[in-house]
Amino acid sequence: MPRPVWSGAVSFGLVTIPIKVMPATEDHSISFRQIHIADGGRIRYRKICEIEDRVLDPDEIGRAYEASKDQLVPISDQELDDLPLPTAKAIDVEAFIEAERIDPIRFGKPYYLQADGAVATKPYVLLREALQRSDKIAVAKFAWHNRERLGALRVVGDAIVLQVLHWPDEIRPAEGVAPKAVDISDSEVEEAIALMDAIGGTDISEYRDQYREAMEAVIEAKTEGVEPPRMEAPAEPKGKVVDLMSALQDSVRAAKKSRGEETDEAEVHEISGRRPTQKKAAKKTAAKKTSAGGKKTAAKKSSRKKPAS
């Protein structure tokens, strides 16, 4: 497990659980250095004091709030530590609610909570079991990175996860994002649902970062001094949709075909390809029988008329 990024306690009511906060995710994206294109030299960033015009050591650098263009208000680490917040060293549970009451847009980065010591084991497991059986999550406040935050405690596997929540005023309004109202028929919605069913779903753990894999292959080839592998170009985007219903139906057939299922299109081809031929053959046979039968009848009639004359 990675190193703890914060330590304190989870408290709800009179119950306190000493915990350590561990990152629950990691970033596997490839990072690049900036270089001078002409000679490949690295581009360095230096922190220089505007007044003394010299590079500063890390222990010489503090923080300040920009009150105005010409005024910076220094804030020390000690002043931040002395803020009268009950959440300074505690994740204080404020409420227990149903998970569906929180819009997923408010979820931020997740962190694992690790029980800190033997004394934390029983209350940790108690909170975990209570959250699972009640099918609820705990909404809590905590102070971290120089600000008070809102979080949700939920169970993932056997661990309690602290999921950072955005404050309501941090969510931007969606006005002007959605398109204007258009007429959508029930049949179009049903066909879209049919397409969703045809595409189906799979375990998301099977998905992988193909962009990163391709970039790693290029970097490895260039490091070894060989030609980078040629990548397949993505399919060109299709033109504008003229007939939405036809596009949905074609998409359903294509999705079923990719999964090895029979499609309506195959059945149509079978009907227009084989059965009409059988019908034509049947018609020809019937015509032959009719003509043969007609000749025999005519012959019988003519043979009957001769004795009468």
mmCIF file of N, CA and C in Angstrom, residues 26-76:
data_model
loop_
_atom_site.group_PDB
_atom_site.id
_atom_site.type_symbol
_atom_site.label_atom_id
_atom_site.label_comp_id
_atom_site.label_asym_id
_atom_site.label_seq_id
_atom_site.Cartn_x
_atom_site.Cartn_y
_atom_site.Cartn_z
ATOM 1 N N GLU A 26 -4.407 5.477 -8.645
ATOM 2 C CA GLU A 26 -3.094 5.959 -9.073
ATOM 3 C C GLU A 26 -3.155 6.326 -10.536
ATOM 4 N N ASP A 27 -2.279 7.225 -10.927
ATOM 5 C CA ASP A 27 -2.273 7.743 -12.291
ATOM 6 C C ASP A 27 -1.205 7.026 -13.104
ATOM 7 N N HIS A 28 -1.613 6.348 -14.179
ATOM 8 C CA HIS A 28 -0.679 5.629 -15.040
ATOM 9 C C HIS A 28 -0.405 6.364 -16.347
ATOM 10 N N SER A 29 -0.857 7.601 -16.444
ATOM 11 C CA SER A 29 -0.634 8.343 -17.676
ATOM 12 C C SER A 29 0.855 8.642 -17.843
ATOM 13 N N ILE A 30 1.290 8.721 -19.079
ATOM 14 C CA ILE A 30 2.699 8.961 -19.387
ATOM 15 C C ILE A 30 2.973 10.460 -19.339
ATOM 16 N N SER A 31 3.999 10.838 -18.598
ATOM 17 C CA SER A 31 4.355 12.257 -18.485
ATOM 18 C C SER A 31 5.569 12.552 -19.356
ATOM 19 N N PHE A 32 5.658 13.782 -19.816
ATOM 20 C CA PHE A 32 6.745 14.201 -20.696
ATOM 21 C C PHE A 32 7.504 15.369 -20.081
ATOM 22 N N ARG A 33 8.758 15.483 -20.451
ATOM 23 C CA ARG A 33 9.579 16.635 -20.097
ATOM 24 C C ARG A 33 9.570 17.623 -21.262
ATOM 25 N N GLN A 34 9.688 18.878 -20.960
ATOM 26 C CA GLN A 34 9.836 19.874 -22.028
ATOM 27 C C GLN A 34 11.316 20.012 -22.377
ATOM 28 N N ILE A 35 11.582 20.088 -23.689
ATOM 29 C CA ILE A 35 12.969 20.196 -24.156
ATOM 30 C C ILE A 35 13.097 21.311 -25.180
ATOM 31 N N HIS A 36 14.334 21.726 -25.382
ATOM 32 C CA HIS A 36 14.660 22.671 -26.449
ATOM 33 C C HIS A 36 14.786 21.861 -27.741
ATOM 34 N N ILE A 37 13.908 22.126 -28.712
ATOM 35 C CA ILE A 37 13.860 21.309 -29.920
ATOM 36 C C ILE A 37 15.190 21.301 -30.659
ATOM 37 N N ALA A 38 15.897 22.419 -30.651
ATOM 38 C CA ALA A 38 17.129 22.536 -31.437
ATOM 39 C C ALA A 38 18.222 21.586 -30.959
ATOM 40 N N ASP A 39 18.386 21.451 -29.620
ATOM 41 C CA ASP A 39 19.497 20.634 -29.127
ATOM 42 C C ASP A 39 19.076 19.571 -28.109
ATOM 43 N N GLY A 40 17.770 19.449 -27.806
ATOM 44 C CA GLY A 40 17.300 18.426 -26.882
ATOM 45 C C GLY A 40 17.553 18.743 -25.422
ATOM 46 N N GLY A 41 17.982 19.956 -25.107
ATOM 47 C CA GLY A 41 18.235 20.317 -23.712
ATOM 48 C C GLY A 41 16.949 20.439 -22.906
ATOM 49 N N ARG A 42 17.013 20.037 -21.632
ATOM 50 C CA ARG A 42 15.828 20.112 -20.779
ATOM 51 C C ARG A 42 15.491 21.555 -20.423
ATOM 52 N N ILE A 43 14.183 21.800 -20.277
ATOM 53 C CA ILE A 43 13.711 23.105 -19.834
ATOM 54 C C ILE A 43 13.462 23.019 -18.331
ATOM 55 N N ARG A 44 14.151 23.842 -17.562
ATOM 56 C CA ARG A 44 14.029 23.832 -16.102
ATOM 57 C C ARG A 44 13.185 25.017 -15.627
ATOM 58 N N TYR A 45 12.490 24.811 -14.521
ATOM 59 C CA TYR A 45 11.718 25.877 -13.909
ATOM 60 C C TYR A 45 12.353 26.226 -12.566
ATOM 61 N N ARG A 46 12.586 27.484 -12.370
ATOM 62 C CA ARG A 46 13.201 27.931 -11.116
ATOM 63 C C ARG A 46 12.297 28.949 -10.432
ATOM 64 N N LYS A 47 12.225 28.833 -9.094
ATOM 65 C CA LYS A 47 11.414 29.763 -8.317
ATOM 66 C C LYS A 47 12.296 30.920 -7.866
ATOM 67 N N ILE A 48 12.036 32.082 -8.456
ATOM 68 C CA ILE A 48 12.890 33.260 -8.247
ATOM 69 C C ILE A 48 12.100 34.346 -7.530
ATOM 70 N N CYS A 49 12.705 34.932 -6.513
ATOM 71 C CA CYS A 49 12.104 36.053 -5.790
ATOM 72 C C CYS A 49 12.154 37.302 -6.670
ATOM 73 N N GLU A 50 11.005 37.967 -6.853
ATOM 74 C CA GLU A 50 10.960 39.141 -7.708
ATOM 75 C C GLU A 50 11.758 40.311 -7.134
ATOM 76 N N ILE A 51 11.877 40.357 -5.800
ATOM 77 C CA ILE A 51 12.577 41.491 -5.163
ATOM 78 C C ILE A 51 14.080 41.273 -5.188
ATOM 79 N N GLU A 52 14.533 40.076 -4.758
ATOM 80 C CA GLU A 52 15.971 39.818 -4.674
ATOM 81 C C GLU A 52 16.556 39.259 -5.974
ATOM 82 N N ASP A 53 15.693 38.839 -6.875
ATOM 83 C CA ASP A 53 16.123 38.286 -8.162
ATOM 84 C C ASP A 53 17.116 37.136 -7.978
ATOM 85 N N ARG A 54 16.732 36.168 -7.137
ATOM 86 C CA ARG A 54 17.563 34.989 -6.933
ATOM 87 C C ARG A 54 16.681 33.761 -6.743
ATOM 88 N N VAL A 55 17.247 32.581 -6.993
ATOM 89 C CA VAL A 55 16.528 31.315 -6.825
ATOM 90 C C VAL A 55 16.420 30.997 -5.339
ATOM 91 N N LEU A 56 15.216 30.598 -4.909
ATOM 92 C CA LEU A 56 14.969 30.334 -3.493
ATOM 93 C C LEU A 56 14.989 28.830 -3.198
ATOM 94 N N ASP A 57 15.409 28.501 -1.985
ATOM 95 C CA ASP A 57 15.326 27.129 -1.501
ATOM 96 C C ASP A 57 13.894 26.852 -1.051
ATOM 97 N N PRO A 58 13.475 25.566 -1.053
ATOM 98 C CA PRO A 58 12.097 25.239 -0.656
ATOM 99 C C PRO A 58 11.712 25.746 0.726
ATOM 100 N N ASP A 59 12.662 25.723 1.695
ATOM 101 C CA ASP A 59 12.319 26.156 3.051
ATOM 102 C C ASP A 59 12.176 27.674 3.167
ATOM 103 N N GLU A 60 12.499 28.408 2.112
ATOM 104 C CA GLU A 60 12.338 29.865 2.104
ATOM 105 C C GLU A 60 10.991 30.291 1.532
ATOM 106 N N ILE A 61 10.211 29.323 1.037
ATOM 107 C CA ILE A 61 8.976 29.646 0.324
ATOM 108 C C ILE A 61 7.773 29.400 1.220
ATOM 109 N N GLY A 62 6.912 30.398 1.338
ATOM 110 C CA GLY A 62 5.684 30.287 2.111
ATOM 111 C C GLY A 62 4.488 30.535 1.223
ATOM 112 N N ARG A 63 3.362 30.908 1.841
ATOM 113 C CA ARG A 63 2.144 31.159 1.071
ATOM 114 C C ARG A 63 1.534 32.478 1.496
ATOM 115 N N ALA A 64 0.732 33.041 0.596
ATOM 116 C CA ALA A 64 0.041 34.295 0.874
ATOM 117 C C ALA A 64 -1.218 34.367 0.034
ATOM 118 N N TYR A 65 -2.203 35.129 0.526
ATOM 119 C CA TYR A 65 -3.447 35.325 -0.204
ATOM 120 C C TYR A 65 -3.377 36.664 -0.929
ATOM 121 N N GLU A 66 -3.730 36.651 -2.202
ATOM 122 C CA GLU A 66 -3.682 37.877 -2.997
ATOM 123 C C GLU A 66 -4.969 38.665 -2.772
ATOM 124 N N ALA A 67 -4.924 39.602 -1.813
ATOM 125 C CA ALA A 67 -6.095 40.411 -1.488
ATOM 126 C C ALA A 67 -6.415 41.395 -2.601
ATOM 127 N N SER A 68 -5.400 41.892 -3.262
ATOM 128 C CA SER A 68 -5.558 42.777 -4.414
ATOM 129 C C SER A 68 -4.315 42.644 -5.275
ATOM 130 N N LYS A 69 -4.279 43.369 -6.370
ATOM 131 C CA LYS A 69 -3.146 43.259 -7.284
ATOM 132 C C LYS A 69 -1.836 43.644 -6.615
ATOM 133 N N ASP A 70 -1.911 44.573 -5.659
ATOM 134 C CA ASP A 70 -0.690 45.075 -5.014
ATOM 135 C C ASP A 70 -0.556 44.641 -3.560
ATOM 136 N N GLN A 71 -1.447 43.766 -3.088
ATOM 137 C CA GLN A 71 -1.383 43.372 -1.673
ATOM 138 C C GLN A 71 -1.463 41.859 -1.522
ATOM 139 N N LEU A 72 -0.429 41.260 -0.896
ATOM 140 C CA LEU A 72 -0.394 39.842 -0.562
ATOM 141 C C LEU A 72 -0.431 39.699 0.952
ATOM 142 N N VAL A 73 -1.340 38.860 1.450
ATOM 143 C CA VAL A 73 -1.484 38.650 2.886
ATOM 144 C C VAL A 73 -0.825 37.320 3.235
ATOM 145 N N PRO A 74 0.332 37.338 3.943
ATOM 146 C CA PRO A 74 1.019 36.080 4.293
ATOM 147 C C PRO A 74 0.205 35.246 5.279
ATOM 148 N N ILE A 75 0.166 33.933 5.049
ATOM 149 C CA ILE A 75 -0.517 32.995 5.939
ATOM 150 C C ILE A 75 0.476 31.884 6.263
ATOM 151 N N SER A 76 0.774 31.689 7.553
ATOM 152 C CA SER A 76 1.754 30.685 7.956
ATOM 153 C C SER A 76 1.089 29.323 8.158
#
